Amino acid sequence: MGELTTAQLRGVAAWAAACPALTMTCRRWLAEGDGRRLTDLPHMTVEQGLEAAGRQLRGRPAYYTVSSGTTGPPRVKGLASREDVSSAHVSQWRPMRPGDVLLNLFSTGGAYLTAERTAALCGAHTVPGVTEAGDLIGLAPSLARIGVNAVAGYPEMLAFFARTVLGNRLGLRPRLVIWTGGNLTSGCAALLRELNPELEFWSVYSSSEAGGVAFGFPDCALGVHHLWPGQILELTAERCCLTRAVGLPAGRPLLRLPLGDRIEGPVTCPCARDLPALRVQGRLNDMVRLYDAVFSVDSLRLAATDSPEVIGAQVILVPEDLDDPYGPQRSLGVRVDPRTAVAGRGVADRTRARMTTQHAALRAISERSPEAFWIECGPLEQLSDCLKTKPAVVSRGHAPDLWSGKGH
């Protein structure tokens, strides 16, 4: 998907000549290659990219961001220029107008900087967001007075915002939302449209290593992103790799950087833009085994949320060995967060039926051992430093605890 021009490849070669972290084979390919043998180019590790970026940082302003995604220890990343969104991008992907006011629900890191830079390039203003309902309720009159009409956040943050505003009749009615960092479900989109039926959805697919990779527009299918020109995204069953030319506005030069996501593409999009389109399916390293079948945690979550009545979901693992939570499982379940407060097993039963229809192996296991797979409704466990849902949680055992539908 995508292609690099000869001039861009020459730019990569010129940069690579000064980078001792690259092998001679890699440099020779860049100097002589014409782009048709991309798979011959060795992967560039994050460490090699940071080494090259470190030389660019000398004597120049820099951003340092801390990121761990949804798993793993926090990592500090130094960036020569944090340009997930640049003036070149905003010439086409322009979510805000001059004078708009963006409520930035992100707290720190790359997503926060992306939202801030987007607003600045659009001539819009920003307000730091909150993640506590009481704080949002207290701030609502001020947010309305200064004209907040846009909100940026993870899908879970946007759901928190919508539920708080609707549940407390705060009267905030944004014109658009900007989301990144996960799957915006149809249930979450429906909840947000209760704030404003004409709400616009804008999105960014990015990573802390690669920065902004692809962008979504209001007339795109939900969850579809368009790859920016000047990039190549190799889609394989094992691993996706991104190659980007030096000097492109998306950030520091990267050479065939392996991405940690499963990506589907090219896909069709109703917007009919002349840019390759893709969908992000989830992380690569989230496989679990139940009996004789192997499942991706994200594929289970996608199936569970494939309905407007479900906002989000997380998988509950009951491993045979607690020291190996992603190893063989004794049983597993899925906890779903219904869009509306409901009592009874309606949502849970419909979710189970949908998931066993989409996963034949899961249906066979459920028929043979009903206790091995279950669905429950309830609030989802989230990361301590933000509102992002944990993809999976580990349990020593399981006693289904159906959410009563109160509160929320």
Short mmCIF file of C-alpha atoms in Angstrom, two decimals:
data_model
loop_
_atom_site.label_atom_id
_atom_site.label_comp_id
_atom_site.label_asym_id
_atom_site.label_seq_id
_atom_site.Cartn_x
_atom_site.Cartn_y
_atom_site.Cartn_z
CA MET A 1 0.00 0.00 0.00
CA GLY A 2 1.48 3.32 -1.04
CA GLU A 3 4.77 3.98 -2.81
CA LEU A 4 7.96 6.01 -2.49
CA THR A 5 9.28 8.05 -5.40
CA THR A 6 12.84 7.77 -6.68
CA ALA A 7 13.62 11.21 -5.23
CA GLN A 8 12.32 10.14 -1.84
CA LEU A 9 14.40 6.96 -1.93
CA ARG A 10 17.47 9.05 -2.71
CA GLY A 11 16.65 11.18 0.32
CA VAL A 12 16.51 8.04 2.46
CA ALA A 13 19.86 6.95 1.04
CA ALA A 14 21.47 10.29 1.85
CA TRP A 15 20.27 10.07 5.43
CA ALA A 16 21.29 6.43 5.75
CA ALA A 17 24.83 7.19 4.62
CA ALA A 18 25.36 9.07 7.90
CA CYS A 19 23.73 6.41 10.07
CA PRO A 20 26.25 3.81 11.33
CA ALA A 21 23.39 1.75 12.80
CA LEU A 22 22.45 0.61 9.29
CA THR A 23 24.21 -2.31 7.67
CA MET A 24 26.18 -1.98 4.45
CA THR A 25 23.58 -4.18 2.77
CA CYS A 26 20.87 -1.75 3.77
CA ARG A 27 22.88 1.26 2.55
CA ARG A 28 23.67 -0.44 -0.77
CA TRP A 29 19.99 -1.26 -1.31
CA LEU A 30 19.03 2.34 -0.64
CA ALA A 31 21.70 3.68 -2.99
CA GLU A 32 20.97 1.26 -5.84
CA GLY A 33 17.43 0.03 -5.27
CA ASP A 34 14.46 1.29 -7.21
CA GLY A 35 11.80 0.42 -4.63
CA ARG A 36 10.74 -2.84 -6.26
CA ARG A 37 12.63 -5.02 -3.77
CA LEU A 38 11.32 -3.50 -0.56
CA THR A 39 11.22 -6.83 1.26
CA ASP A 40 15.00 -7.13 0.80
CA LEU A 41 15.48 -4.10 3.03
CA PRO A 42 16.30 -5.12 6.62
CA HIS A 43 14.02 -4.04 9.41
CA MET A 44 15.06 -0.95 11.29
CA THR A 45 14.67 -1.39 15.03
CA VAL A 46 13.27 1.28 17.31
CA GLU A 47 16.70 1.55 18.94
CA GLN A 48 18.35 2.27 15.58
CA GLY A 49 15.72 4.89 14.84
CA LEU A 50 16.30 6.54 18.20
CA GLU A 51 20.06 6.51 17.63
CA ALA A 52 19.59 8.38 14.36
CA ALA A 53 17.09 10.74 15.96
CA GLY A 54 19.54 11.44 18.79
CA ARG A 55 22.01 12.96 16.35
CA GLN A 56 19.27 15.18 14.96
CA LEU A 57 18.36 16.32 18.47
CA ARG A 58 21.73 17.86 19.24
CA GLY A 59 21.34 21.57 19.74
CA ARG A 60 17.69 21.49 18.65
CA PRO A 61 14.40 21.52 20.55
CA ALA A 62 12.97 18.05 21.12
CA TYR A 63 9.95 16.27 22.47
CA TYR A 64 10.31 13.44 24.92
CA THR A 65 7.21 11.36 25.39
CA VAL A 66 6.43 8.42 27.64
CA SER A 67 4.33 5.63 26.19
CA SER A 68 3.57 1.97 26.86
CA GLY A 69 0.38 1.57 24.84
CA THR A 70 -2.00 -0.71 26.68
CA THR A 71 0.65 -3.21 27.76
CA GLY A 72 4.24 -3.30 28.86
CA PRO A 73 6.39 -0.96 30.95
CA PRO A 74 6.51 2.79 30.15
CA ARG A 75 9.21 3.78 27.67
CA VAL A 76 10.73 7.23 27.12
CA LYS A 77 10.99 8.13 23.45
CA GLY A 78 12.94 11.11 22.13
CA LEU A 79 11.68 12.63 18.91
CA ALA A 80 13.54 15.14 16.75
CA SER A 81 10.22 16.66 15.76
CA ARG A 82 6.84 15.51 16.99
CA GLU A 83 4.78 15.93 13.85
CA ASP A 84 2.09 13.28 13.96
CA VAL A 85 0.04 15.97 12.29
CA SER A 86 1.80 18.59 10.16
CA SER A 87 0.83 21.55 8.03
CA ALA A 88 0.99 19.25 5.00
CA HIS A 89 -1.48 16.83 6.59
CA VAL A 90 -3.82 19.60 7.71
CA SER A 91 -4.01 20.90 4.16
CA GLN A 92 -6.24 17.86 3.55
CA TRP A 93 -7.13 16.45 6.97
CA ARG A 94 -8.48 19.57 8.68
CA PRO A 95 -10.92 18.69 11.47
CA MET A 96 -11.20 22.14 13.08
CA ARG A 97 -11.82 25.70 11.99
CA PRO A 98 -10.15 28.88 13.28
CA GLY A 99 -11.67 29.80 16.62
CA ASP A 100 -12.94 26.30 17.48
CA VAL A 101 -12.28 25.19 21.08
CA LEU A 102 -11.04 21.62 21.64
CA LEU A 103 -11.43 19.77 24.95
CA ASN A 104 -8.29 17.57 25.01
CA LEU A 105 -9.10 14.57 27.20
CA PHE A 106 -5.64 13.06 26.69
CA SER A 107 -3.31 13.65 29.62
CA THR A 108 0.18 13.31 28.15
CA GLY A 109 2.24 11.50 25.53
CA GLY A 110 1.93 11.34 21.78
CA ALA A 111 -1.87 11.44 21.61
CA TYR A 112 -1.96 14.60 23.70
CA LEU A 113 0.64 16.26 21.47
CA THR A 114 -1.22 15.16 18.33
CA ALA A 115 -4.42 16.83 19.53
CA GLU A 116 -2.57 20.00 20.57
CA ARG A 117 -0.67 20.28 17.30
CA THR A 118 -3.78 19.64 15.22
CA ALA A 119 -5.62 22.43 17.01
CA ALA A 120 -2.70 24.84 16.61
CA LEU A 121 -2.37 24.16 12.88
CA CYS A 122 -6.12 24.65 12.44
CA GLY A 123 -6.09 27.94 14.36
CA ALA A 124 -8.21 26.45 17.15
CA HIS A 125 -7.88 26.75 20.93
CA THR A 126 -7.45 23.91 23.43
CA VAL A 127 -8.62 23.22 26.97
CA PRO A 128 -7.03 20.46 29.12
CA GLY A 129 -9.54 17.73 29.85
CA VAL A 130 -10.53 15.80 32.96
CA THR A 131 -11.20 12.12 33.62
CA GLU A 132 -13.42 12.40 36.71
CA ALA A 133 -17.17 12.86 36.33
CA GLY A 134 -17.35 15.32 39.23
CA ASP A 135 -14.65 17.51 37.67
CA LEU A 136 -16.38 17.50 34.29
CA ILE A 137 -19.70 18.43 35.90
CA GLY A 138 -18.05 21.31 37.76
CA LEU A 139 -16.29 22.55 34.62
CA ALA A 140 -19.31 22.27 32.33
CA PRO A 141 -20.55 25.88 32.76
CA SER A 142 -17.09 27.24 31.96
CA LEU A 143 -16.69 24.89 28.99
CA ALA A 144 -20.02 26.06 27.61
CA ARG A 145 -19.14 29.71 28.20
CA ILE A 146 -15.87 29.56 26.26
CA GLY A 147 -17.51 27.65 23.42
CA VAL A 148 -16.05 24.13 23.55
CA ASN A 149 -17.29 22.47 20.36
CA ALA A 150 -14.75 19.68 19.81
CA VAL A 151 -13.48 16.78 21.95
CA ALA A 152 -10.39 14.57 21.51
CA GLY A 153 -9.73 11.29 23.31
CA TYR A 154 -9.54 7.53 23.26
CA PRO A 155 -12.91 5.88 22.48
CA GLU A 156 -13.33 5.08 26.19
CA MET A 157 -12.68 8.74 27.08
CA LEU A 158 -15.27 9.88 24.55
CA ALA A 159 -17.81 7.43 25.99
CA PHE A 160 -17.08 8.79 29.50
CA PHE A 161 -17.62 12.34 28.22
CA ALA A 162 -20.90 11.47 26.51
CA ARG A 163 -22.30 9.53 29.46
CA THR A 164 -21.42 12.28 31.91
CA VAL A 165 -22.91 15.01 29.72
CA LEU A 166 -26.09 13.08 28.95
CA GLY A 167 -26.58 11.68 32.45
CA ASN A 168 -26.25 15.09 34.08
CA ARG A 169 -27.85 17.18 31.33
CA LEU A 170 -24.81 19.39 31.02
CA GLY A 171 -25.91 20.74 27.65
CA LEU A 172 -22.54 20.42 25.88
CA ARG A 173 -23.06 19.71 22.19
CA PRO A 174 -19.76 19.23 20.33
CA ARG A 175 -19.59 19.55 16.56
CA LEU A 176 -16.83 16.96 16.15
CA VAL A 177 -14.71 14.37 17.95
CA ILE A 178 -11.13 13.27 17.20
CA TRP A 179 -10.23 9.75 18.33
CA THR A 180 -7.21 7.48 18.29
CA GLY A 181 -5.79 4.55 20.20
CA GLY A 182 -8.31 1.76 19.74
CA ASN A 183 -11.52 0.61 18.15
CA LEU A 184 -14.39 3.09 18.14
CA THR A 185 -17.35 0.73 18.33
CA SER A 186 -20.70 1.32 16.68
CA GLY A 187 -22.21 1.46 20.19
CA CYS A 188 -19.80 4.22 21.22
CA ALA A 189 -20.55 6.12 18.00
CA ALA A 190 -24.30 5.82 18.63
CA LEU A 191 -23.84 7.09 22.20
CA LEU A 192 -21.84 10.09 20.96
CA ARG A 193 -24.48 10.91 18.36
CA GLU A 194 -26.95 11.35 21.20
CA LEU A 195 -24.98 14.52 21.95
CA ASN A 196 -25.38 15.73 18.38
CA PRO A 197 -26.91 13.69 15.52
CA GLU A 198 -24.69 15.58 13.05
CA LEU A 199 -21.47 14.85 14.97
CA GLU A 200 -18.34 14.50 12.80
CA PHE A 201 -15.86 11.68 13.48
CA TRP A 202 -12.19 12.34 12.69
CA SER A 203 -9.44 9.84 13.51
CA VAL A 204 -5.70 9.17 13.48
CA TYR A 205 -3.91 5.82 13.38
CA SER A 206 -0.50 6.34 14.94
CA SER A 207 2.10 4.74 17.18
CA SER A 208 4.71 6.17 19.51
CA GLU A 209 7.46 4.87 17.19
CA ALA A 210 6.05 5.82 13.79
CA GLY A 211 3.88 8.83 14.61
CA GLY A 212 0.87 9.48 12.39
CA VAL A 213 0.44 6.78 9.75
CA ALA A 214 -3.13 7.09 8.46
CA PHE A 215 -6.14 9.37 8.94
CA GLY A 216 -9.93 9.05 8.93
CA PHE A 217 -12.52 11.58 7.75
CA PRO A 218 -16.21 12.10 8.61
CA ASP A 219 -17.34 10.61 5.29
CA CYS A 220 -15.24 7.45 5.80
CA ALA A 221 -16.61 4.17 7.09
CA LEU A 222 -16.19 3.98 10.86
CA GLY A 223 -12.71 2.67 11.66
CA VAL A 224 -11.29 3.10 8.14
CA HIS A 225 -8.09 5.14 7.84
CA HIS A 226 -6.31 6.38 4.72
CA LEU A 227 -2.56 5.91 4.32
CA TRP A 228 -0.78 9.18 3.60
CA PRO A 229 1.23 9.50 0.33
CA GLY A 230 4.96 8.82 0.49
CA GLN A 231 4.65 5.74 2.70
CA ILE A 232 4.66 2.02 2.05
CA LEU A 233 2.79 -0.33 4.34
CA GLU A 234 3.60 -4.00 3.81
CA LEU A 235 0.73 -6.22 4.91
CA THR A 236 1.71 -9.79 5.71
CA ALA A 237 0.22 -12.52 7.85
CA GLU A 238 3.15 -12.31 10.28
CA ARG A 239 3.97 -8.61 10.62
CA CYS A 240 3.22 -5.26 9.01
CA CYS A 241 6.12 -2.96 8.16
CA LEU A 242 6.02 0.78 7.50
CA THR A 243 8.56 2.49 5.25
CA ARG A 244 8.62 6.26 5.11
CA ALA A 245 10.88 8.68 3.24
CA VAL A 246 13.12 11.26 4.86
CA GLY A 247 11.64 14.74 4.93
CA LEU A 248 8.02 13.67 4.96
CA PRO A 249 5.96 15.70 7.41
CA ALA A 250 5.03 12.78 9.63
CA GLY A 251 8.25 12.88 11.66
CA ARG A 252 11.76 11.54 11.81
CA PRO A 253 13.01 9.19 9.07
CA LEU A 254 12.07 5.56 9.57
CA LEU A 255 13.14 2.64 7.44
CA ARG A 256 10.89 -0.38 7.25
CA LEU A 257 9.82 -0.22 10.87
CA PRO A 258 7.84 -3.30 12.03
CA LEU A 259 4.46 -2.35 13.49
CA GLY A 260 2.87 -4.28 16.33
CA ASP A 261 -0.66 -4.31 14.87
CA ARG A 262 -2.71 -6.61 12.70
CA ILE A 263 -3.89 -4.48 9.78
CA GLU A 264 -6.46 -5.32 7.13
CA GLY A 265 -6.01 -3.68 3.76
CA PRO A 266 -6.55 -2.46 1.25
CA VAL A 267 -10.24 -2.04 2.09
CA THR A 268 -12.94 -0.04 0.33
CA CYS A 269 -14.26 3.22 1.74
CA PRO A 270 -17.40 5.11 0.72
CA CYS A 271 -15.48 8.40 0.62
CA ALA A 272 -13.78 7.25 -2.62
CA ARG A 273 -10.54 9.14 -1.84
CA ASP A 274 -7.57 8.27 -3.99
CA LEU A 275 -5.59 7.09 -0.97
CA PRO A 276 -5.10 3.47 0.19
CA ALA A 277 -7.54 2.54 2.97
CA LEU A 278 -6.97 0.17 5.89
CA ARG A 279 -8.48 -1.08 9.14
CA VAL A 280 -6.56 -1.83 12.33
CA GLN A 281 -7.68 -5.17 13.75
CA GLY A 282 -5.65 -5.20 16.97
CA ARG A 283 -2.32 -6.19 18.45
CA LEU A 284 -0.15 -9.04 17.18
CA ASN A 285 0.94 -10.58 20.49
CA ASP A 286 -2.43 -11.19 22.18
CA MET A 287 -3.10 -14.85 21.34
CA VAL A 288 -4.59 -17.21 23.95
CA ARG A 289 -5.37 -20.92 23.80
CA LEU A 290 -8.64 -22.42 25.01
CA TYR A 291 -8.77 -26.21 24.69
CA ASP A 292 -7.52 -26.95 21.17
CA ALA A 293 -8.31 -23.53 19.69
CA VAL A 294 -6.28 -20.31 19.56
CA PHE A 295 -7.98 -16.92 19.76
CA SER A 296 -6.84 -13.34 19.47
CA VAL A 297 -7.96 -11.20 22.41
CA ASP A 298 -8.76 -8.33 20.05
CA SER A 299 -10.77 -10.56 17.69
CA LEU A 300 -12.93 -11.60 20.65
CA ARG A 301 -13.41 -7.96 21.64
CA LEU A 302 -14.32 -6.97 18.07
CA ALA A 303 -16.92 -9.72 17.89
CA ALA A 304 -18.37 -8.75 21.27
CA THR A 305 -18.74 -5.10 20.29
CA ASP A 306 -20.20 -5.79 16.85
CA SER A 307 -23.53 -4.28 17.91
CA PRO A 308 -24.78 -0.73 18.63
CA GLU A 309 -25.94 -1.88 22.07
CA VAL A 310 -22.37 -2.50 23.32
CA ILE A 311 -19.89 0.29 24.08
CA GLY A 312 -16.81 -1.81 24.82
CA ALA A 313 -15.57 -5.19 26.00
CA GLN A 314 -12.66 -6.89 27.71
CA VAL A 315 -11.64 -10.53 27.95
CA ILE A 316 -11.42 -12.28 31.32
CA LEU A 317 -8.67 -14.92 31.35
CA VAL A 318 -8.66 -17.84 33.76
CA PRO A 319 -5.28 -19.41 32.91
CA GLU A 320 -4.12 -22.83 33.93
CA ASP A 321 -0.92 -21.18 35.18
CA LEU A 322 -1.20 -17.68 36.68
CA ASP A 323 2.47 -17.09 35.84
CA ASP A 324 1.59 -17.53 32.17
CA PRO A 325 -1.66 -15.56 31.77
CA TYR A 326 -1.63 -15.71 27.96
CA GLY A 327 -0.89 -19.42 27.90
CA PRO A 328 -3.47 -22.24 27.93
CA GLN A 329 -6.75 -21.21 29.59
CA ARG A 330 -9.02 -23.20 31.88
CA SER A 331 -11.83 -20.93 30.78
CA LEU A 332 -12.37 -17.42 29.51
CA GLY A 333 -15.15 -14.91 29.38
CA VAL A 334 -15.98 -11.52 27.97
CA ARG A 335 -17.31 -8.62 30.02
CA VAL A 336 -19.32 -6.15 27.96
CA ASP A 337 -20.31 -2.57 28.74
CA PRO A 338 -23.89 -2.02 27.50
CA ARG A 339 -24.73 1.31 25.90
CA THR A 340 -27.77 1.77 28.15
CA ALA A 341 -28.53 0.61 31.69
CA VAL A 342 -30.32 -2.71 31.34
CA ALA A 343 -31.39 -5.50 33.66
CA GLY A 344 -31.51 -9.19 32.82
CA ARG A 345 -29.40 -11.24 30.46
CA GLY A 346 -30.59 -9.80 27.13
CA VAL A 347 -27.37 -8.10 26.09
CA ALA A 348 -25.20 -10.94 27.41
CA ASP A 349 -27.22 -13.61 25.62
CA ARG A 350 -27.21 -11.73 22.32
CA THR A 351 -23.47 -11.11 22.61
CA ARG A 352 -22.79 -14.80 23.26
CA ALA A 353 -24.90 -15.81 20.27
CA ARG A 354 -23.10 -13.32 18.04
CA MET A 355 -19.64 -14.42 19.16
CA THR A 356 -20.28 -18.14 18.79
CA THR A 357 -21.67 -17.48 15.32
CA GLN A 358 -18.56 -15.57 14.27
CA HIS A 359 -16.11 -18.05 15.88
CA ALA A 360 -16.86 -21.65 14.92
CA ALA A 361 -14.26 -22.99 17.36
CA LEU A 362 -15.83 -21.00 20.17
CA ARG A 363 -19.24 -22.44 19.31
CA ALA A 364 -17.85 -25.99 19.41
CA ILE A 365 -16.21 -25.39 22.80
CA SER A 366 -19.41 -23.83 24.19
CA GLU A 367 -21.50 -26.79 23.07
CA ARG A 368 -19.07 -29.30 24.54
CA SER A 369 -18.17 -27.41 27.74
CA PRO A 370 -20.63 -24.55 28.44
CA GLU A 371 -18.71 -23.49 31.55
CA ALA A 372 -15.55 -22.81 29.51
CA PHE A 373 -16.91 -19.62 27.93
CA TRP A 374 -19.29 -17.03 29.37
CA ILE A 375 -20.50 -13.47 28.89
CA GLU A 376 -21.31 -10.95 31.60
CA CYS A 377 -22.28 -7.28 31.65
CA GLY A 378 -20.50 -4.77 33.84
CA PRO A 379 -18.14 -1.80 34.06
CA LEU A 380 -14.79 -2.50 32.45
CA GLU A 381 -11.49 -2.40 34.32
CA GLN A 382 -9.33 0.45 33.07
CA LEU A 383 -5.70 1.52 33.23
CA SER A 384 -4.89 3.52 36.34
CA ASP A 385 -3.47 6.54 34.50
CA CYS A 386 -6.25 7.07 31.94
CA LEU A 387 -9.68 5.82 30.91
CA LYS A 388 -8.36 3.29 28.40
CA THR A 389 -9.83 -0.18 28.84
CA LYS A 390 -7.51 -3.09 29.59
CA PRO A 391 -7.89 -5.57 26.69
CA ALA A 392 -7.78 -8.50 29.10
CA VAL A 393 -7.74 -9.09 32.85
CA VAL A 394 -6.65 -12.22 34.71
CA SER A 395 -8.84 -14.01 37.23
CA ARG A 396 -8.06 -16.91 39.56
CA GLY A 397 -11.56 -18.23 39.05
CA HIS A 398 -14.94 -17.05 37.88
CA ALA A 399 -18.39 -16.59 39.34
CA PRO A 400 -20.60 -14.70 36.85
CA ASP A 401 -21.70 -11.42 38.38
CA LEU A 402 -24.34 -9.88 36.15
CA TRP A 403 -24.32 -6.10 36.28
CA SER A 404 -27.56 -4.84 37.81
CA GLY A 405 -27.85 -1.89 35.45
CA LYS A 406 -27.82 0.65 38.30
CA GLY A 407 -25.56 3.66 38.29
CA HIS A 408 -23.11 3.87 35.37
#
